[in-house]
Tab-separated table of C-alpha atoms in Angstrom:
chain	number	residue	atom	x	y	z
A	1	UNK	CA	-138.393	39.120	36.829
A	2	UNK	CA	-141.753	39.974	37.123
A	3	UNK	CA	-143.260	38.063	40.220
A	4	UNK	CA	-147.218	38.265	39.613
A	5	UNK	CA	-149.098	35.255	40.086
A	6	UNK	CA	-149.742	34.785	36.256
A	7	UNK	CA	-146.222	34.957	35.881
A	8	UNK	CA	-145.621	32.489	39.016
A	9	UNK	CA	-147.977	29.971	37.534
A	10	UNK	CA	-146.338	30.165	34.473
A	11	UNK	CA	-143.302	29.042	35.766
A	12	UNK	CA	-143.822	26.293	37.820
A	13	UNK	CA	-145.889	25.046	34.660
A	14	UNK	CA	-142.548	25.299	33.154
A	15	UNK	CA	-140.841	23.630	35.901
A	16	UNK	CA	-142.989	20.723	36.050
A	17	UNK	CA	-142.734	20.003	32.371
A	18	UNK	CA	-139.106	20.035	32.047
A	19	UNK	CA	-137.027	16.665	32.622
A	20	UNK	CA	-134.651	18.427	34.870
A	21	UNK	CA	-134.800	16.088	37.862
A	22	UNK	CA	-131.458	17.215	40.241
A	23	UNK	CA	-130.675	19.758	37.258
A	24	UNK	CA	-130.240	22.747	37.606
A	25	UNK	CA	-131.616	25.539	35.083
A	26	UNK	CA	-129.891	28.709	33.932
A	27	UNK	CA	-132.081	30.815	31.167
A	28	UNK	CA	-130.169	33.595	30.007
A	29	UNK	CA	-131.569	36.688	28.857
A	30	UNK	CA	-127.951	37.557	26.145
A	31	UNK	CA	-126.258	40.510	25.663
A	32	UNK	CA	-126.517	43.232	22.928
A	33	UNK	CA	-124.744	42.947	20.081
A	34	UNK	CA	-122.968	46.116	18.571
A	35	UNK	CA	-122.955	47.612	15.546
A	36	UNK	CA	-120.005	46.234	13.342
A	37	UNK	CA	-118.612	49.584	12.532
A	38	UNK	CA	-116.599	51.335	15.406
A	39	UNK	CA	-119.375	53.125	17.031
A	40	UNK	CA	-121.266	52.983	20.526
A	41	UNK	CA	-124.199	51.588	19.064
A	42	UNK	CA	-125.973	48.341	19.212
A	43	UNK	CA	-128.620	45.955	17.383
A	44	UNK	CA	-132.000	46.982	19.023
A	45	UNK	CA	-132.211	44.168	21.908
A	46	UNK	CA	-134.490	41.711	22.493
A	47	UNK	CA	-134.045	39.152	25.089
A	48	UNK	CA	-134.035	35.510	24.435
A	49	UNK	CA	-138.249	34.126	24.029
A	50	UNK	CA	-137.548	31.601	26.600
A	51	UNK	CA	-136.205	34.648	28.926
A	52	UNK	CA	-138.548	37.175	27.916
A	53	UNK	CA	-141.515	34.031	28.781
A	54	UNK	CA	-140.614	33.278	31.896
A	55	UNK	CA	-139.286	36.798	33.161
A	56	UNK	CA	-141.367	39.063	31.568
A	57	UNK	CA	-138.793	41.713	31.107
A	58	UNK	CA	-136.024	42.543	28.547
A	59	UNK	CA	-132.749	42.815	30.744
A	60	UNK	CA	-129.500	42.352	28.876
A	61	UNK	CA	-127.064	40.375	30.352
A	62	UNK	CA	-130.001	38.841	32.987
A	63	UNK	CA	-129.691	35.010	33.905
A	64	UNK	CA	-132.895	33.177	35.319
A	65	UNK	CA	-131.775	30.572	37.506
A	66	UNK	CA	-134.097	27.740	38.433
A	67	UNK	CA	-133.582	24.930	41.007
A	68	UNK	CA	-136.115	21.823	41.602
A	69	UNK	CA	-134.975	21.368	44.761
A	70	UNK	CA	-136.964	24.367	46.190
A	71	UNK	CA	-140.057	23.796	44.679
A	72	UNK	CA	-141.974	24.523	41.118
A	73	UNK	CA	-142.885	27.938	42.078
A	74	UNK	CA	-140.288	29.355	45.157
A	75	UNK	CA	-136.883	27.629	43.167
A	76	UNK	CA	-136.663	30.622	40.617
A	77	UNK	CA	-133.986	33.111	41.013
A	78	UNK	CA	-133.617	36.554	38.810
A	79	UNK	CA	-129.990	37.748	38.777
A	80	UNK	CA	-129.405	40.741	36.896
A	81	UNK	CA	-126.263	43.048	35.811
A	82	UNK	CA	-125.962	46.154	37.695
A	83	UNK	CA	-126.637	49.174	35.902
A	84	UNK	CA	-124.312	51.649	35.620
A	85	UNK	CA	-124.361	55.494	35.732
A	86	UNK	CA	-123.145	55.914	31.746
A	87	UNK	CA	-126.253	53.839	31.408
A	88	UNK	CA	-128.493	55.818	33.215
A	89	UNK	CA	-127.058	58.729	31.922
A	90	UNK	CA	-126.900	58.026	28.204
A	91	UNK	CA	-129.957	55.657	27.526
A	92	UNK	CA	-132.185	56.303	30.755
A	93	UNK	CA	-132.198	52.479	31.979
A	94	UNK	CA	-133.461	51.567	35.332
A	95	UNK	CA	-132.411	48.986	37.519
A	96	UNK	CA	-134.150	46.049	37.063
A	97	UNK	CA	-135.424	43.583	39.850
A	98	UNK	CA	-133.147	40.624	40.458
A	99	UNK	CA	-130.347	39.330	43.179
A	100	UNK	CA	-126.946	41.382	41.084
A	101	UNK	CA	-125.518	38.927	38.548
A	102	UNK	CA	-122.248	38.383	40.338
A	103	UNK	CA	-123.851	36.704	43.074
A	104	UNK	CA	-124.848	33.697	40.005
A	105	UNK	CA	-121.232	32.042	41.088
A	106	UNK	CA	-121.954	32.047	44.392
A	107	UNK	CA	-125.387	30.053	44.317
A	108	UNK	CA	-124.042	27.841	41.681
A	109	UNK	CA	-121.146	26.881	44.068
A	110	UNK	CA	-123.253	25.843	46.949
A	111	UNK	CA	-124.872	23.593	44.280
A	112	UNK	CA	-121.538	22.277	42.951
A	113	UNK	CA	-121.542	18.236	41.272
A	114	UNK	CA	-125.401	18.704	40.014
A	115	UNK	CA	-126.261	18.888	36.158
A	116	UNK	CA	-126.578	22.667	34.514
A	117	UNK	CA	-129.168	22.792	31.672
A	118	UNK	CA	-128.507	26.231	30.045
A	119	UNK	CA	-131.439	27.806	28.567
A	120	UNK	CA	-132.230	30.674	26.344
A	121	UNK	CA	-128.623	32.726	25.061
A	122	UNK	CA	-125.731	30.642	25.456
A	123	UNK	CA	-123.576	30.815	28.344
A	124	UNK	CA	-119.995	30.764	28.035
A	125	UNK	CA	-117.641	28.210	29.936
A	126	UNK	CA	-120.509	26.596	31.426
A	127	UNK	CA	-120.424	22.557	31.916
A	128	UNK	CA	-123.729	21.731	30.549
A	129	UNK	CA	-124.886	18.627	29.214
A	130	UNK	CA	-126.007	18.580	25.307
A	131	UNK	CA	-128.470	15.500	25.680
A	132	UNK	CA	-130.300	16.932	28.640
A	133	UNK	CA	-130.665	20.537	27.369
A	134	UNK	CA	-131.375	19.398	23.974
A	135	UNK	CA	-134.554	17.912	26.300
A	136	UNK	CA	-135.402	20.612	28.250
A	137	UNK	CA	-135.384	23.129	24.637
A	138	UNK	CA	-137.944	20.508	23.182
A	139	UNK	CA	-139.894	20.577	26.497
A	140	UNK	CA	-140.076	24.130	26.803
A	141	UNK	CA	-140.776	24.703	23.213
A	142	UNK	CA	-143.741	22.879	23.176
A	143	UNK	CA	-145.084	23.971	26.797
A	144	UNK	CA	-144.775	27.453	25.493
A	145	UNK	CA	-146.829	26.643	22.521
A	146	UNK	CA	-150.707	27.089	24.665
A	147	UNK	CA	-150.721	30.540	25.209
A	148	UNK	CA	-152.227	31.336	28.549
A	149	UNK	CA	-154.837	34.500	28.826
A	150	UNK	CA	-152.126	37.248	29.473
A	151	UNK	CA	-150.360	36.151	26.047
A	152	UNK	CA	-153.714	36.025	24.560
A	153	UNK	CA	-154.481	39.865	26.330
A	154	UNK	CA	-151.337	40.591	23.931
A	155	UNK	CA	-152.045	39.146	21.469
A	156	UNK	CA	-155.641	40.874	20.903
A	157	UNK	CA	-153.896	44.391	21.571
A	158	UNK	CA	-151.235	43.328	18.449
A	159	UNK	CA	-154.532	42.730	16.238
A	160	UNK	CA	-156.357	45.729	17.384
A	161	UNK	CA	-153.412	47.646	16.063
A	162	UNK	CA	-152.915	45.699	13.143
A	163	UNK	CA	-156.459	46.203	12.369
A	164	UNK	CA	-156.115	50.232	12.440
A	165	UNK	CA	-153.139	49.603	9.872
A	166	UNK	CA	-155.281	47.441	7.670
A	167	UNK	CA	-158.542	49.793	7.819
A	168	UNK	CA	-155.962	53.063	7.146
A	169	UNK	CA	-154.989	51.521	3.534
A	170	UNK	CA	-158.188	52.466	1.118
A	171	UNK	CA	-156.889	56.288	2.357
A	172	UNK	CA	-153.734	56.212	0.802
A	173	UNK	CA	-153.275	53.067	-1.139
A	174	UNK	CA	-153.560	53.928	-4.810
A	175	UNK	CA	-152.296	53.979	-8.685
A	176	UNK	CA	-149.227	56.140	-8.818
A	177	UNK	CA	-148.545	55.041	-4.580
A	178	UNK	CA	-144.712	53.748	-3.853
A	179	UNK	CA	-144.828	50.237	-2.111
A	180	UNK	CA	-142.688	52.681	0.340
A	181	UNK	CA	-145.049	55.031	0.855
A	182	UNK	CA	-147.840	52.706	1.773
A	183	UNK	CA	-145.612	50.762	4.070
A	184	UNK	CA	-145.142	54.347	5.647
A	185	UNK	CA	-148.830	54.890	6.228
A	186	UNK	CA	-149.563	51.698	6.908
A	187	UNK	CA	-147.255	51.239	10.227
A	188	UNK	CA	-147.820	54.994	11.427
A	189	UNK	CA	-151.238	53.440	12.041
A	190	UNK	CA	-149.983	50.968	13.850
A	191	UNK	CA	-148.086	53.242	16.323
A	192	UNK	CA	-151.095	55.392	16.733
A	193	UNK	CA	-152.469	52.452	17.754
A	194	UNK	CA	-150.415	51.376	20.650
A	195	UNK	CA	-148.041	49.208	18.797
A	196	UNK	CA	-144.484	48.969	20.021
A	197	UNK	CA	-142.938	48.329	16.576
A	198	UNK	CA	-143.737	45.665	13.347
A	199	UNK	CA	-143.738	42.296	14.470
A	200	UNK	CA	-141.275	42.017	11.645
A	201	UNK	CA	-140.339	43.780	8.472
A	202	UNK	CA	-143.286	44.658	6.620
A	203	UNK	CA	-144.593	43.572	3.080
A	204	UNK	CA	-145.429	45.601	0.024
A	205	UNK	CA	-145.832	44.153	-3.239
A	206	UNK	CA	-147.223	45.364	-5.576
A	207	UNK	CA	-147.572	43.836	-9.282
A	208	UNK	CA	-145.003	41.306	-9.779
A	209	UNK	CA	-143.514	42.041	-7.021
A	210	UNK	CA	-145.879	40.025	-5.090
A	211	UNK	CA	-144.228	36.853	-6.484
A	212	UNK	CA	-141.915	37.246	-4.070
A	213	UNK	CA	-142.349	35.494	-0.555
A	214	UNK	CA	-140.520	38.063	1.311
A	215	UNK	CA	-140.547	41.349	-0.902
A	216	UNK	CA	-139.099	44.357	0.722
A	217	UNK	CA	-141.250	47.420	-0.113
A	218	UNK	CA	-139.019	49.517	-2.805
A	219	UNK	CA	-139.773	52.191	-5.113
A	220	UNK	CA	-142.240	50.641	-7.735
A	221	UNK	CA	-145.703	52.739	-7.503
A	222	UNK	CA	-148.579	50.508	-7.933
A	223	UNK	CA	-150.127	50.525	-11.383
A	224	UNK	CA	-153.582	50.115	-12.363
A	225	UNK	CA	-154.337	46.525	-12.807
A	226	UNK	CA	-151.912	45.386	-10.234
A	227	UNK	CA	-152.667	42.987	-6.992
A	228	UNK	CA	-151.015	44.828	-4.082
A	229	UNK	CA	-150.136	41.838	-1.759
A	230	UNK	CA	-149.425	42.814	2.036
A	231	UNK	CA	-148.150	41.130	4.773
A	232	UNK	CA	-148.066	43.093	7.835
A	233	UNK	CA	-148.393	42.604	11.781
A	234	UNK	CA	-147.720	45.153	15.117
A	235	UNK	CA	-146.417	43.996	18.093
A	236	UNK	CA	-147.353	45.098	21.836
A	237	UNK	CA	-145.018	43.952	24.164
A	238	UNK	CA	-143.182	41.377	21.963
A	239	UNK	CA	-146.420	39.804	21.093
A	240	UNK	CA	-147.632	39.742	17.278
A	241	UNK	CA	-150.257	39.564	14.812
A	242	UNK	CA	-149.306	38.417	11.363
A	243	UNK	CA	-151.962	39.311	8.696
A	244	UNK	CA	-152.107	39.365	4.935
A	245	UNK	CA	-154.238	40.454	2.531
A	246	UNK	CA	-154.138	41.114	-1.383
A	247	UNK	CA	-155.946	44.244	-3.579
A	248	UNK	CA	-156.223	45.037	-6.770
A	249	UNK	CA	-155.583	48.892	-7.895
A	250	UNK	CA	-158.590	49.964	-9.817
A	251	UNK	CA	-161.493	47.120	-11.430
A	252	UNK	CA	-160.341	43.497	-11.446
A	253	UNK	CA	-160.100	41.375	-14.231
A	254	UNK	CA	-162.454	37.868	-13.759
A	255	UNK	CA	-159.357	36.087	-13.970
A	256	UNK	CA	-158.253	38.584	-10.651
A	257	UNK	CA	-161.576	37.933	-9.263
A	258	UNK	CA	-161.325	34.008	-9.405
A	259	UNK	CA	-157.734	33.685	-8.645
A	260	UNK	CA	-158.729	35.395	-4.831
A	261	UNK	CA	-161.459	33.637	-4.366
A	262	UNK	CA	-160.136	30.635	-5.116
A	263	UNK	CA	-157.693	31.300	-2.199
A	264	UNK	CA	-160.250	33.336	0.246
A	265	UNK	CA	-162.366	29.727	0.082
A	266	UNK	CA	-159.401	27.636	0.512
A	267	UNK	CA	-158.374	29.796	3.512
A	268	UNK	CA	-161.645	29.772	4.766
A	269	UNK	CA	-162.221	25.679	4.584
A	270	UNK	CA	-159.044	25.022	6.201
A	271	UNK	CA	-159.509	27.381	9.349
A	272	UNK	CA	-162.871	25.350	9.445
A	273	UNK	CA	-160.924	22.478	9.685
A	274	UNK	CA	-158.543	23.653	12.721
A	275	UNK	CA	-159.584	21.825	15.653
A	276	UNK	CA	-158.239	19.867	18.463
A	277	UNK	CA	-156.761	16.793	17.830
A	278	UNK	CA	-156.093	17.237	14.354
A	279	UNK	CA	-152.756	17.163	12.546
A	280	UNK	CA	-151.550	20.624	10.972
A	281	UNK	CA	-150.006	18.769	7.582
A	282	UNK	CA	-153.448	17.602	7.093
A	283	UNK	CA	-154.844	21.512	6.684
A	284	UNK	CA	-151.676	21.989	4.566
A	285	UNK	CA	-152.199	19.072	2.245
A	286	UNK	CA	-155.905	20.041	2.327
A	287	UNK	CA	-155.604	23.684	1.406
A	288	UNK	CA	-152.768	22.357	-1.174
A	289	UNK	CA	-155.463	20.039	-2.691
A	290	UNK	CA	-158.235	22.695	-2.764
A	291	UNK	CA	-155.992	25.104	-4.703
A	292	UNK	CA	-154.907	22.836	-7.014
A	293	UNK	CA	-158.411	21.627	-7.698
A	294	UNK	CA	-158.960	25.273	-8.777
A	295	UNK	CA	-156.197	26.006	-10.887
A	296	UNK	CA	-157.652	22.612	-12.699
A	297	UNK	CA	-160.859	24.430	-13.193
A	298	UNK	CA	-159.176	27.813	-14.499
A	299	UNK	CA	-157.704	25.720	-17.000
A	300	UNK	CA	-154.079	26.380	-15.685
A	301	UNK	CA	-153.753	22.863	-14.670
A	302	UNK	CA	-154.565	19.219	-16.440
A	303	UNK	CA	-155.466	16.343	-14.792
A	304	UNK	CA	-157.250	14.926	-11.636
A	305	UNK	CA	-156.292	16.958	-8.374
A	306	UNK	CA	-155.053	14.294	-5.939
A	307	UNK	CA	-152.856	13.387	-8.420
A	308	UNK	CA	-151.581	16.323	-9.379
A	309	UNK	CA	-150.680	16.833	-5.439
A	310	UNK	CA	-148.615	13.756	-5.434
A	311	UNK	CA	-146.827	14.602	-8.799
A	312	UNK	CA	-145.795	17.849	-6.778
A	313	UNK	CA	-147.282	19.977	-9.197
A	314	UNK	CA	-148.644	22.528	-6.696
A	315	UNK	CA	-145.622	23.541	-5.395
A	316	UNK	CA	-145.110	25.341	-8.561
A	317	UNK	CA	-148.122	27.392	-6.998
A	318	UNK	CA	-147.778	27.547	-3.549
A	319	UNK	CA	-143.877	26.367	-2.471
A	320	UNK	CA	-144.578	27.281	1.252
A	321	UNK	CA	-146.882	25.831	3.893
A	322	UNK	CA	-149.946	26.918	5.405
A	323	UNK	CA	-149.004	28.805	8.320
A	324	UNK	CA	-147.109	28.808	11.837
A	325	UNK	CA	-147.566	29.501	15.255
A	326	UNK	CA	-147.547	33.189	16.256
A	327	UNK	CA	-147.483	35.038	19.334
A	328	UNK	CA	-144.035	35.831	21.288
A	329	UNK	CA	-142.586	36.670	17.723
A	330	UNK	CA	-144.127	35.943	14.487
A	331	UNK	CA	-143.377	32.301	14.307
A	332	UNK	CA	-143.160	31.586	18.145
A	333	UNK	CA	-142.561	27.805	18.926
A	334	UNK	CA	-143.393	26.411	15.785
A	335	UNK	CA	-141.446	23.090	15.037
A	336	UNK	CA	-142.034	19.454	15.097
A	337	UNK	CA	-143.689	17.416	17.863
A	338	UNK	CA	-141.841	16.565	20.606
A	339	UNK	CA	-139.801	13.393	19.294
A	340	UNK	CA	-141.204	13.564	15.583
A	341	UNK	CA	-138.089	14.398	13.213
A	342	UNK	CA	-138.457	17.169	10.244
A	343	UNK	CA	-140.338	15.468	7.039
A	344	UNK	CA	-138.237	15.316	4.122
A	345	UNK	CA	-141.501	14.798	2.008
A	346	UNK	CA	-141.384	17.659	-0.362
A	347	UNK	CA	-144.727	18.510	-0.162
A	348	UNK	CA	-144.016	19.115	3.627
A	349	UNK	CA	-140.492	21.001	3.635
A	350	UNK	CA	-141.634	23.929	4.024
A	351	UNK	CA	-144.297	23.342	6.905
A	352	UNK	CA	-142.816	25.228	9.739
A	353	UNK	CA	-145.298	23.587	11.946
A	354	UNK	CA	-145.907	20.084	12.284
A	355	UNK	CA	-147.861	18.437	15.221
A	356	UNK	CA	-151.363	18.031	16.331
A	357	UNK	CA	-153.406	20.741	17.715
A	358	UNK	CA	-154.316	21.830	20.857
A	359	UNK	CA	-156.710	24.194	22.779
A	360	UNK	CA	-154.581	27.604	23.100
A	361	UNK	CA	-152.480	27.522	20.035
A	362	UNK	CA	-152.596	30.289	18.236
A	363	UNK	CA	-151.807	30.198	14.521
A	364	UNK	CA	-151.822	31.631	11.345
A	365	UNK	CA	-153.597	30.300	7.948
A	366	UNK	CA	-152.046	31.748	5.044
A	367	UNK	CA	-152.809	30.186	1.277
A	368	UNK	CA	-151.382	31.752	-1.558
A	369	UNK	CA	-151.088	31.183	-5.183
A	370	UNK	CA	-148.396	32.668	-6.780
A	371	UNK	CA	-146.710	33.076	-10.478
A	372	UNK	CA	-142.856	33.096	-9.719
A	373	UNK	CA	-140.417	32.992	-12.123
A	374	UNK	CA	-137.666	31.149	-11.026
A	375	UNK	CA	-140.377	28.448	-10.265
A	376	UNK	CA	-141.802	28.645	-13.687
A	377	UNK	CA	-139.050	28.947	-16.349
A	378	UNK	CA	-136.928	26.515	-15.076
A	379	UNK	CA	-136.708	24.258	-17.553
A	380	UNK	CA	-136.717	20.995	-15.335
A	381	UNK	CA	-139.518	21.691	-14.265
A	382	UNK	CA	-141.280	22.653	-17.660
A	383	UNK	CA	-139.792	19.275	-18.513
A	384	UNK	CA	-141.181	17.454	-15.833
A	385	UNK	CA	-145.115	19.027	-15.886
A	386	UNK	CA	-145.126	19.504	-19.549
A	387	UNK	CA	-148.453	17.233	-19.599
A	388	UNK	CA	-149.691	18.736	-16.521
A	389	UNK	CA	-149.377	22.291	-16.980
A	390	UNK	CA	-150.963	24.847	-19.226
A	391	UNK	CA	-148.156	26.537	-19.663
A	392	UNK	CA	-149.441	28.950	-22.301
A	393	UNK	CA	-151.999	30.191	-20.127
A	394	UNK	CA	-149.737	30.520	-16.573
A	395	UNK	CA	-146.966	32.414	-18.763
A	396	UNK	CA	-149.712	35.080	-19.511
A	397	UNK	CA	-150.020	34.971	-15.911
A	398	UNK	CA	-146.819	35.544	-14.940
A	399	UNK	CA	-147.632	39.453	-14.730
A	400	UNK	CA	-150.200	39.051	-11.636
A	401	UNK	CA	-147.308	38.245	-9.206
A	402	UNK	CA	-149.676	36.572	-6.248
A	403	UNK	CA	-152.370	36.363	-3.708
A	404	UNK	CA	-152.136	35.592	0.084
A	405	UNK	CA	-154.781	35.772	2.494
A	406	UNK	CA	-153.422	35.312	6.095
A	407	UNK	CA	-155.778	35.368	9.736
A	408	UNK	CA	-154.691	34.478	13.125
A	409	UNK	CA	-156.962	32.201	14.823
A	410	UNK	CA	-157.104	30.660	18.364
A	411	UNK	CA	-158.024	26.921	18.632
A	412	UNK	CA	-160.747	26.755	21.238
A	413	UNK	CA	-161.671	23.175	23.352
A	414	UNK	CA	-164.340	22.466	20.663
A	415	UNK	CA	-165.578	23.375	17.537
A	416	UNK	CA	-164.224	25.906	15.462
A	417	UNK	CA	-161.524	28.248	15.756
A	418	UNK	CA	-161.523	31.892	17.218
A	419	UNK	CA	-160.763	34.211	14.079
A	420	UNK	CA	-158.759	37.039	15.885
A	421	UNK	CA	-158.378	39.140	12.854
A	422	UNK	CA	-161.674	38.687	11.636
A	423	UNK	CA	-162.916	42.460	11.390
A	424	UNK	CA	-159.459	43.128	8.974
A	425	UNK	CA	-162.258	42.391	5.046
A	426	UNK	CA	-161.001	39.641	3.742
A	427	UNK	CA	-162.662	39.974	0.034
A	428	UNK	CA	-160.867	41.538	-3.228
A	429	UNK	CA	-161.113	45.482	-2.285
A	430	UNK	CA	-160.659	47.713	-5.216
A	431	UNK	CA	-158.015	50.664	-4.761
A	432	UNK	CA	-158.407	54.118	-6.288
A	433	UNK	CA	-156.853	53.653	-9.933
């Protein structure tokens, strides 16, 4: 483990949050997983997030071993597998820092009759209790959710990349373009600029294609006319940045034109509204209410807008919420308060975040609009907003696909957020057509 003093703080902030009292802890790093064919390869590792947090390194097979009884900061242990000379033959690994991982038994023994509360991978044959590490998961997951100034340090790098990515696209984004190729150009900026790899798997959509959440980039070549929506972040050390924006390939339509601004102000407004204190399904319902008050002006919805938001009607629109946490992985420790269960309010299923904020949270604010098909010709639900919806005007809509815009901001003690990603424009740019 890496034994700085940010990282020493860090723990015993760890230690003192969880409700371990005689328990001890035992954070496991986990072990690669191989390739189901019969080969020698594996899945690209990553250690456990609660490993990775409070080591600092990526060591497969590592276990973290705390115990209260010698103190927040002196009780942590690293023991680590040895590594062996096929390893250091074949891949190059180094030995990492640690007490060897066979000597685990032997300081669990002279602790023999006290609680275990495994963290991180699962241990096998280990006689932990549920309840208490059930406890100490919620408790870490929302400790980890300030990020301290090192994350933060990380953080900024991931954007910095991103940000190269982002101002690389007008170069080779254009009519005639694969999604793939984009994606291609796109992330080699990234590694030029001192990414490690994507944060996760990149989005290019282009056209209708953009009507799907999660569209892998493919072989369609962006047309002119099309919204090219992408959703793209580097990573530096396991930290991310999670960005999108949406362009149109050669002049906009007004329809285009109001349809992205219509979500650039709704973004906007609710990243205004991100402050201390306040509760994150509020900016969702907000930024749900502020889009729907717009498609009521474009004449693709009837009726009064905070009505229309309690009929449902804008999940048609915009089925997921308004953003997570991000920073050791794209949605890192986002969840529920600690002891407030999932809402099964529809208009909150999706929110992958829902608590209060706090200073130190970094998070994302992504509203889109979108014009999905399996949303909008299913007949229940043409039943159910016939009166509500103009659905002669959305089906000539259905073509556009949709619009996200997405920034990672840092809540600050007062007043408005930090907008990390503010230099990636924001507005509709116009690709070669």
């Amino acid at each position: 483990m890496i034994d700085s003093a940010a990282f020493r703080h860090r723990r015993a902030r760890i230690a003192d949050s969880l409700p371990l009292e005689n328990a001890l802890l035992l954070v496991a790093a986990g072990d690669p997983i191989p390739l189901p064919e019969t080969s020698d390869q594996h899945y690209p590792y990553r250690a456990h997030a609660d490993y990775r947090y409070l080591a600092g390194i990526e060591a497969p097979g590592a276990v973290l071993a705390f115990d209260p009884a010698d103190g927040p900061e002196s009780g942590w242990v690293s023991f680590v597998p040895r590594v062996t000379a096929d390893e250091r033959i074949w891949e190059g690994r180094r030995q990492p820092p640690g007490r060897p991982i066979d000597e685990l038994a032997a300081w669990l023994e002279t602790r023999t009759g006290r609680p275990i509360c495994n963290l991180g991978a699962r241990l096998p044959d280990l006689p932990a209790s549920a309840e208490l590490e059930a406890a100490c998961r919620q408790a870490l997951l929302h400790a980890r959710r300030p990020k301290d100034a090192e994350e933060i340090a990380l953080i900024r790098r991931a954007v910095e990349a991103t940000a190269a990515g982002f101002a690389a696209l007008p170069a080779h984004a254009r009519a005639g373009q694969t999604e793939r190729a984009i994606q291609i150009e796109l992330e080699a900026a990234f590694f030029r600029h001192g990414a490690d790899r994507t944060g996760y798997d990149t989005i290019v959509a282009a056209g209708p294609d953009a009507a799907v959440l999660h569209f892998p980039p493919g072989p369609r070549t962006a047309a002119p006319g099309d919204f090219l929506l992408i959703d793209a972040g580097a990573e530096v050390q396991r930290y991310v940045a999670d960005v999108s924006r949406t362009f149109v390939i050669g002049s906009p339509t007004p329809l285009q034109r109001d349809l992205h601004q219509l979500v650039l102000e709704t973004e906007l407004e609710a990243i205004d509204r991100c402050r201390p204190g306040v509760e994150w399904r509020d900016i969702h319902l907000g930024a749900a209410l502020r889009l729907t008050a717009g498609l009521v002006d474009l004449g693709l919805l009837r009726g009064e807008p905070a009505s229309l938001v309690e009929q449902r009607v804008h999940l048609l629109f915009f089925p997921h919420g308004i953003g997570h946490m991000v920073g050791l992985g794209v949605r890192d420790a986002s969840g529920t308060a600690p002891g407030r269960p999932k809402s099964s309010d529809p208009a909150l299923r999706a929110l992958r975040c829902d608590f209060p904020l706090e200073a130190g949270y970094v998070m994302t604010v992504e509203p889109g609009l979108y014009f999905i098909p399996p949303l909008l010709d299913d007949p229940e639900h043409r039943r159910r907003h016939r009166d509500t919806v103009n659905w002669e005007r959305v089906d000539r809509c259905k073509h556009l696909g949709g619009i996200r815009i997405e920034d990672n901001i840092l809540i600050k003690p007062e007043g408005p957020p930090e907008i990390l990603t503010a230099a990636i424009p924001r507005h509709l740019i116009a690709l070669p057509a």
